[in-house]
Amino acid sequence: MKLEILKLTDRRMKILEKMKIQSVEELLHTYPFRYESVVSVPYEQWNPQDSVAFEGVISSMPSVIQLRNKQSMTRFKVISWNEEITVTLFNRPWPGQFPFGKQITIFGIYQGKNQVTASSYNFIPINQQQGLRPVYSLVKIAKQSDLKAMMKKALKYVKHDPDLVPERFRKKYRLLCHEQALLWIHEPPDDQKLHQAIRTLKYEEFLCFQSVLQATQNSVVAGESKIFDQSLLEEKISALPYELTADQRKALDDILRDLRSDTQMYRMVQGDVGCGKTAVAALSIEAARLSGVQSAFLAPTEILAAQHLENLKKLDIPARLYAASLKKKEKREILDQLKNGEIQVVVGTHALFQESVEFDHLGLVIVDEQQRFGVRQRRALIEKGVKADFLMMSATPIPRTYAHFLFGDIQLSSIRTLPPGRQPVKTKFVRGASMGPILKEVLEGIKEGRQLYVVCPAIEDNPETDIHSVEKIYAGMVQTFQDRIRIGLLHGQMKQAEKEQVMKEFESGQLNVLVSTTVIEVGIDVPNATMMVIYDANHFGLSTLHQLRGRAARGKVQGLCWLLADTKDAMAIEKMKMMEQLLDGFSISDYDLKLRGPGDLLGTRQSGLPAFILGDFDKDPAIMECALSDAREILARQIDQPMLNYVRKASDDSVYLD
């Protein structure tokens, strides 16, 4: 359904555009990321830092104070519970909205001494708002009231959203119908009904995922046995400037055995940042080259693709780079040479998916950071070959017990040990919202010639949250240090040329500091950048934190990572402290699996895994197993038409899996 049927204002349509929501269905499936329990507690029971909700009468004229960086602070007084309470609102510079004598409802944090910092407000009586209150993720120009108003309109059309779960499974697991689940997840009457809604939608999501996965995969596919001279490969291994670790050797032997097999390889090599996965991939490419077939090495960014190309050249493996930024003449030359077989190894980005890219005999496809590509994209590249072997690489360890759910009949090779001389990053948890406590240590490191990453969870400031943004931190650091420290800015909304320029300056040492979002999580290899500060670290998953800090472990100097988190949440604090102790991705994955605390109501998501909206990779194994067997039954019986129609559509465009 088109959004136009909701008859939204231009501003609210722009909000949805920024949120990349293009239909009523997509809006309905934009779930709250948490819920607030609204209870109006009497004033005498308030304690400093408590979340409070109260209504009262505005008893003073509002005053607006302009702060730095276009920020503002609005203050006025409210009489409630026979007390005069001073309310402070940030970045709401609209005094006309708060006239003297108007009834208002405030939600915020009690600071003590009759002071409340408001997070939101409205003019609805509080007795109409008691209970569970959804909180949505927002873009900069949006308010919670915008999302709630738009969702209220969208819920009128919830009957048009199809119920994909067959009735026999709904009865078997005591699930809600799709319509009721959507209504209760956005407007939960109580905790129990919310739990029912989440449980229903999790199962539906897993069932859809598994149905499409099983429909698009074959268990065993006939392959092409590759014959190569093992002694020539061993010569290449002996010539390496380092010795392969035992885990690297085992992973390589697994791959070589697959290459020789007459069934198609479908394998993933997983291991920490810096464990040597790229060396294993390069030697696999050399084996394929010796057998006479072509190889394609796919990377998510041009920066990473260029690094892989350099690594192949260091091993005397001839290769070419194919990316969107190349000039037309060079692209045409590479395309011709791939088609006639002159180029045996190509390293590229998404540009390799284009129809114009043809191979003479593509026999091996390797995908680095596989989670950055959709199923259809990976399949499109594999199908450019004839029975091509397929190898994925991932720095996010996946427990073997769950790999079959996420990737089907995949074989796993794990590299757990780091190469000699590579040290785990020393991690420190710092309570607070600023670099103040560690600034001296950071500046000393820069003075010694080390470079620094500063990572923030957001690009722009949002008045609804206190999360640090790269733009604000970058502006603050530039203003503080002037020309004494050279600082760069990097985030996903910048143009490709701008990003590459900043990275070149950082790699060459022209910049001392790089302020960035998580775009540095993969593909950044700067040996001299051995320090990292992560703001609002509690807003990242443990796997993402581990991926990020791995960027500070590329040099010979001990890497340092400071996790800044201004939180009182006991679970978040425990996780930050565990990051000080857990040194590798496998132990982090094990720790995640053992955690069964409440966390966020809708669960946490682990970087590098399929992007389930509600389904939690760690916390929902029972639902996953049911969905796996139920999807198998649906596809075998071919009687559940709504689900089968969905599977056919998703198989055609891979929207769901991408």
PDB file of N, CA and C in Angstrom, residues 277-279 281-282 285 297-315 317 319-321 345-348 366-369 393 523 525 554:
ATOM      1  N   LYS A 277      42.846 -14.722   7.821  1.00  0.00           N
ATOM      2  CA  LYS A 277      41.884 -15.279   6.855  1.00  0.00           C
ATOM      3  C   LYS A 277      42.273 -14.920   5.424  1.00  0.00           C
ATOM      4  N   THR A 278      42.787 -13.683   5.235  1.00  0.00           N
ATOM      5  CA  THR A 278      43.116 -13.233   3.876  1.00  0.00           C
ATOM      6  C   THR A 278      44.228 -14.081   3.266  1.00  0.00           C
ATOM      7  N   ALA A 279      45.210 -14.487   4.084  1.00  0.00           N
ATOM      8  CA  ALA A 279      46.300 -15.340   3.582  1.00  0.00           C
ATOM      9  C   ALA A 279      45.754 -16.688   3.116  1.00  0.00           C
ATOM     10  N   ALA A 281      42.703 -17.212   2.044  1.00  0.00           N
ATOM     11  CA  ALA A 281      41.964 -16.945   0.806  1.00  0.00           C
ATOM     12  C   ALA A 281      42.926 -16.826  -0.376  1.00  0.00           C
ATOM     13  N   ALA A 282      44.047 -16.136  -0.176  1.00  0.00           N
ATOM     14  CA  ALA A 282      45.022 -15.941  -1.255  1.00  0.00           C
ATOM     15  C   ALA A 282      45.605 -17.277  -1.724  1.00  0.00           C
ATOM     16  N   ILE A 285      43.113 -19.123  -3.771  1.00  0.00           N
ATOM     17  CA  ILE A 285      43.091 -18.558  -5.129  1.00  0.00           C
ATOM     18  C   ILE A 285      44.259 -19.105  -5.950  1.00  0.00           C
ATOM     19  N   PHE A 297      37.392 -12.436  -6.200  1.00  0.00           N
ATOM     20  CA  PHE A 297      37.512 -12.128  -4.776  1.00  0.00           C
ATOM     21  C   PHE A 297      36.686 -10.873  -4.524  1.00  0.00           C
ATOM     22  N   LEU A 298      35.568 -11.026  -3.833  1.00  0.00           N
ATOM     23  CA  LEU A 298      34.601  -9.945  -3.649  1.00  0.00           C
ATOM     24  C   LEU A 298      34.766  -9.287  -2.282  1.00  0.00           C
ATOM     25  N   ALA A 299      34.816  -7.948  -2.270  1.00  0.00           N
ATOM     26  CA  ALA A 299      34.939  -7.178  -1.030  1.00  0.00           C
ATOM     27  C   ALA A 299      33.860  -6.099  -0.994  1.00  0.00           C
ATOM     28  N   PRO A 300      33.398  -5.682   0.195  1.00  0.00           N
ATOM     29  CA  PRO A 300      32.293  -4.724   0.273  1.00  0.00           C
ATOM     30  C   PRO A 300      32.663  -3.284  -0.061  1.00  0.00           C
ATOM     31  N   THR A 301      33.938  -2.927   0.030  1.00  0.00           N
ATOM     32  CA  THR A 301      34.354  -1.546  -0.267  1.00  0.00           C
ATOM     33  C   THR A 301      35.580  -1.555  -1.174  1.00  0.00           C
ATOM     34  N   GLU A 302      35.759  -0.454  -1.896  1.00  0.00           N
ATOM     35  CA  GLU A 302      36.932  -0.339  -2.769  1.00  0.00           C
ATOM     36  C   GLU A 302      38.216  -0.295  -1.952  1.00  0.00           C
ATOM     37  N   ILE A 303      38.141   0.300  -0.770  1.00  0.00           N
ATOM     38  CA  ILE A 303      39.328   0.363   0.098  1.00  0.00           C
ATOM     39  C   ILE A 303      39.793  -1.043   0.448  1.00  0.00           C
ATOM     40  N   LEU A 304      38.848  -1.896   0.860  1.00  0.00           N
ATOM     41  CA  LEU A 304      39.200  -3.266   1.220  1.00  0.00           C
ATOM     42  C   LEU A 304      39.636  -4.067  -0.009  1.00  0.00           C
ATOM     43  N   ALA A 305      38.963  -3.863  -1.133  1.00  0.00           N
ATOM     44  CA  ALA A 305      39.336  -4.568  -2.366  1.00  0.00           C
ATOM     45  C   ALA A 305      40.774  -4.222  -2.766  1.00  0.00           C
ATOM     46  N   ALA A 306      41.124  -2.935  -2.653  1.00  0.00           N
ATOM     47  CA  ALA A 306      42.487  -2.502  -2.994  1.00  0.00           C
ATOM     48  C   ALA A 306      43.515  -3.150  -2.068  1.00  0.00           C
ATOM     49  N   GLN A 307      43.157  -3.300  -0.800  1.00  0.00           N
ATOM     50  CA  GLN A 307      44.069  -3.954   0.150  1.00  0.00           C
ATOM     51  C   GLN A 307      44.266  -5.423  -0.202  1.00  0.00           C
ATOM     52  N   HIS A 308      43.184  -6.104  -0.574  1.00  0.00           N
ATOM     53  CA  HIS A 308      43.301  -7.514  -0.982  1.00  0.00           C
ATOM     54  C   HIS A 308      44.180  -7.639  -2.227  1.00  0.00           C
ATOM     55  N   LEU A 309      44.033  -6.703  -3.150  1.00  0.00           N
ATOM     56  CA  LEU A 309      44.852  -6.722  -4.360  1.00  0.00           C
ATOM     57  C   LEU A 309      46.332  -6.615  -4.012  1.00  0.00           C
ATOM     58  N   GLU A 310      46.657  -5.690  -3.111  1.00  0.00           N
ATOM     59  CA  GLU A 310      48.047  -5.517  -2.694  1.00  0.00           C
ATOM     60  C   GLU A 310      48.588  -6.778  -2.024  1.00  0.00           C
ATOM     61  N   ASN A 311      47.772  -7.411  -1.197  1.00  0.00           N
ATOM     62  CA  ASN A 311      48.206  -8.641  -0.523  1.00  0.00           C
ATOM     63  C   ASN A 311      48.471  -9.761  -1.521  1.00  0.00           C
ATOM     64  N   LEU A 312      47.639  -9.856  -2.561  1.00  0.00           N
ATOM     65  CA  LEU A 312      47.866 -10.871  -3.594  1.00  0.00           C
ATOM     66  C   LEU A 312      49.162 -10.590  -4.349  1.00  0.00           C
ATOM     67  N   LYS A 313      49.405  -9.319  -4.633  1.00  0.00           N
ATOM     68  CA  LYS A 313      50.632  -8.958  -5.353  1.00  0.00           C
ATOM     69  C   LYS A 313      51.879  -9.285  -4.533  1.00  0.00           C
ATOM     70  N   LYS A 314      51.783  -9.095  -3.213  1.00  0.00           N
ATOM     71  CA  LYS A 314      52.922  -9.420  -2.337  1.00  0.00           C
ATOM     72  C   LYS A 314      53.261 -10.899  -2.398  1.00  0.00           C
ATOM     73  N   LEU A 315      52.250 -11.736  -2.695  1.00  0.00           N
ATOM     74  CA  LEU A 315      52.469 -13.176  -2.801  1.00  0.00           C
ATOM     75  C   LEU A 315      52.744 -13.599  -4.250  1.00  0.00           C
ATOM     76  N   ILE A 317      50.874 -13.258  -6.831  1.00  0.00           N
ATOM     77  CA  ILE A 317      49.687 -13.811  -7.492  1.00  0.00           C
ATOM     78  C   ILE A 317      49.114 -12.703  -8.368  1.00  0.00           C
ATOM     79  N   ALA A 319      46.788 -10.340 -10.291  1.00  0.00           N
ATOM     80  CA  ALA A 319      45.359 -10.049 -10.138  1.00  0.00           C
ATOM     81  C   ALA A 319      45.073  -8.641 -10.628  1.00  0.00           C
ATOM     82  N   ARG A 320      43.809  -8.381 -10.950  1.00  0.00           N
ATOM     83  CA  ARG A 320      43.374  -7.041 -11.362  1.00  0.00           C
ATOM     84  C   ARG A 320      42.203  -6.604 -10.486  1.00  0.00           C
ATOM     85  N   LEU A 321      42.075  -5.293 -10.329  1.00  0.00           N
ATOM     86  CA  LEU A 321      40.980  -4.711  -9.564  1.00  0.00           C
ATOM     87  C   LEU A 321      39.887  -4.239 -10.516  1.00  0.00           C
ATOM     88  N   VAL A 345      42.616 -13.868 -12.044  1.00  0.00           N
ATOM     89  CA  VAL A 345      42.151 -13.466 -10.712  1.00  0.00           C
ATOM     90  C   VAL A 345      41.682 -12.015 -10.763  1.00  0.00           C
ATOM     91  N   VAL A 346      40.448 -11.776 -10.327  1.00  0.00           N
ATOM     92  CA  VAL A 346      39.929 -10.416 -10.255  1.00  0.00           C
ATOM     93  C   VAL A 346      39.444 -10.145  -8.830  1.00  0.00           C
ATOM     94  N   VAL A 347      39.815  -8.980  -8.323  1.00  0.00           N
ATOM     95  CA  VAL A 347      39.332  -8.528  -7.013  1.00  0.00           C
ATOM     96  C   VAL A 347      38.385  -7.370  -7.280  1.00  0.00           C
ATOM     97  N   GLY A 348      37.196  -7.405  -6.694  1.00  0.00           N
ATOM     98  CA  GLY A 348      36.251  -6.347  -7.014  1.00  0.00           C
ATOM     99  C   GLY A 348      35.220  -6.102  -5.944  1.00  0.00           C
ATOM    100  N   ILE A 366      35.182 -16.044  -3.852  1.00  0.00           N
ATOM    101  CA  ILE A 366      35.429 -15.796  -2.424  1.00  0.00           C
ATOM    102  C   ILE A 366      34.786 -14.466  -2.064  1.00  0.00           C
ATOM    103  N   VAL A 367      34.002 -14.475  -1.000  1.00  0.00           N
ATOM    104  CA  VAL A 367      33.316 -13.263  -0.546  1.00  0.00           C
ATOM    105  C   VAL A 367      33.822 -12.903   0.845  1.00  0.00           C
ATOM    106  N   ASP A 368      34.462 -11.752   0.955  1.00  0.00           N
ATOM    107  CA  ASP A 368      34.924 -11.272   2.260  1.00  0.00           C
ATOM    108  C   ASP A 368      33.823 -10.445   2.908  1.00  0.00           C
ATOM    109  N   GLU A 369      33.717 -10.554   4.230  1.00  0.00           N
ATOM    110  CA  GLU A 369      32.646  -9.871   4.969  1.00  0.00           C
ATOM    111  C   GLU A 369      31.306 -10.187   4.308  1.00  0.00           C
ATOM    112  N   MET A 393      34.046 -15.515   3.983  1.00  0.00           N
ATOM    113  CA  MET A 393      34.906 -15.205   5.124  1.00  0.00           C
ATOM    114  C   MET A 393      34.165 -14.251   6.039  1.00  0.00           C
ATOM    115  N   GLY A 523      37.598  -3.390   6.611  1.00  0.00           N
ATOM    116  CA  GLY A 523      38.321  -2.843   5.467  1.00  0.00           C
ATOM    117  C   GLY A 523      39.317  -1.753   5.770  1.00  0.00           C
ATOM    118  N   ASP A 525      42.848  -0.789   7.410  1.00  0.00           N
ATOM    119  CA  ASP A 525      44.078  -1.415   7.900  1.00  0.00           C
ATOM    120  C   ASP A 525      45.171  -0.355   7.964  1.00  0.00           C
ATOM    121  N   ARG A 554      46.447  -3.664  14.346  1.00  0.00           N
ATOM    122  CA  ARG A 554      47.124  -3.991  13.097  1.00  0.00           C
ATOM    123  C   ARG A 554      48.621  -3.707  13.124  1.00  0.00           C
TER     124      ARG A 554
END
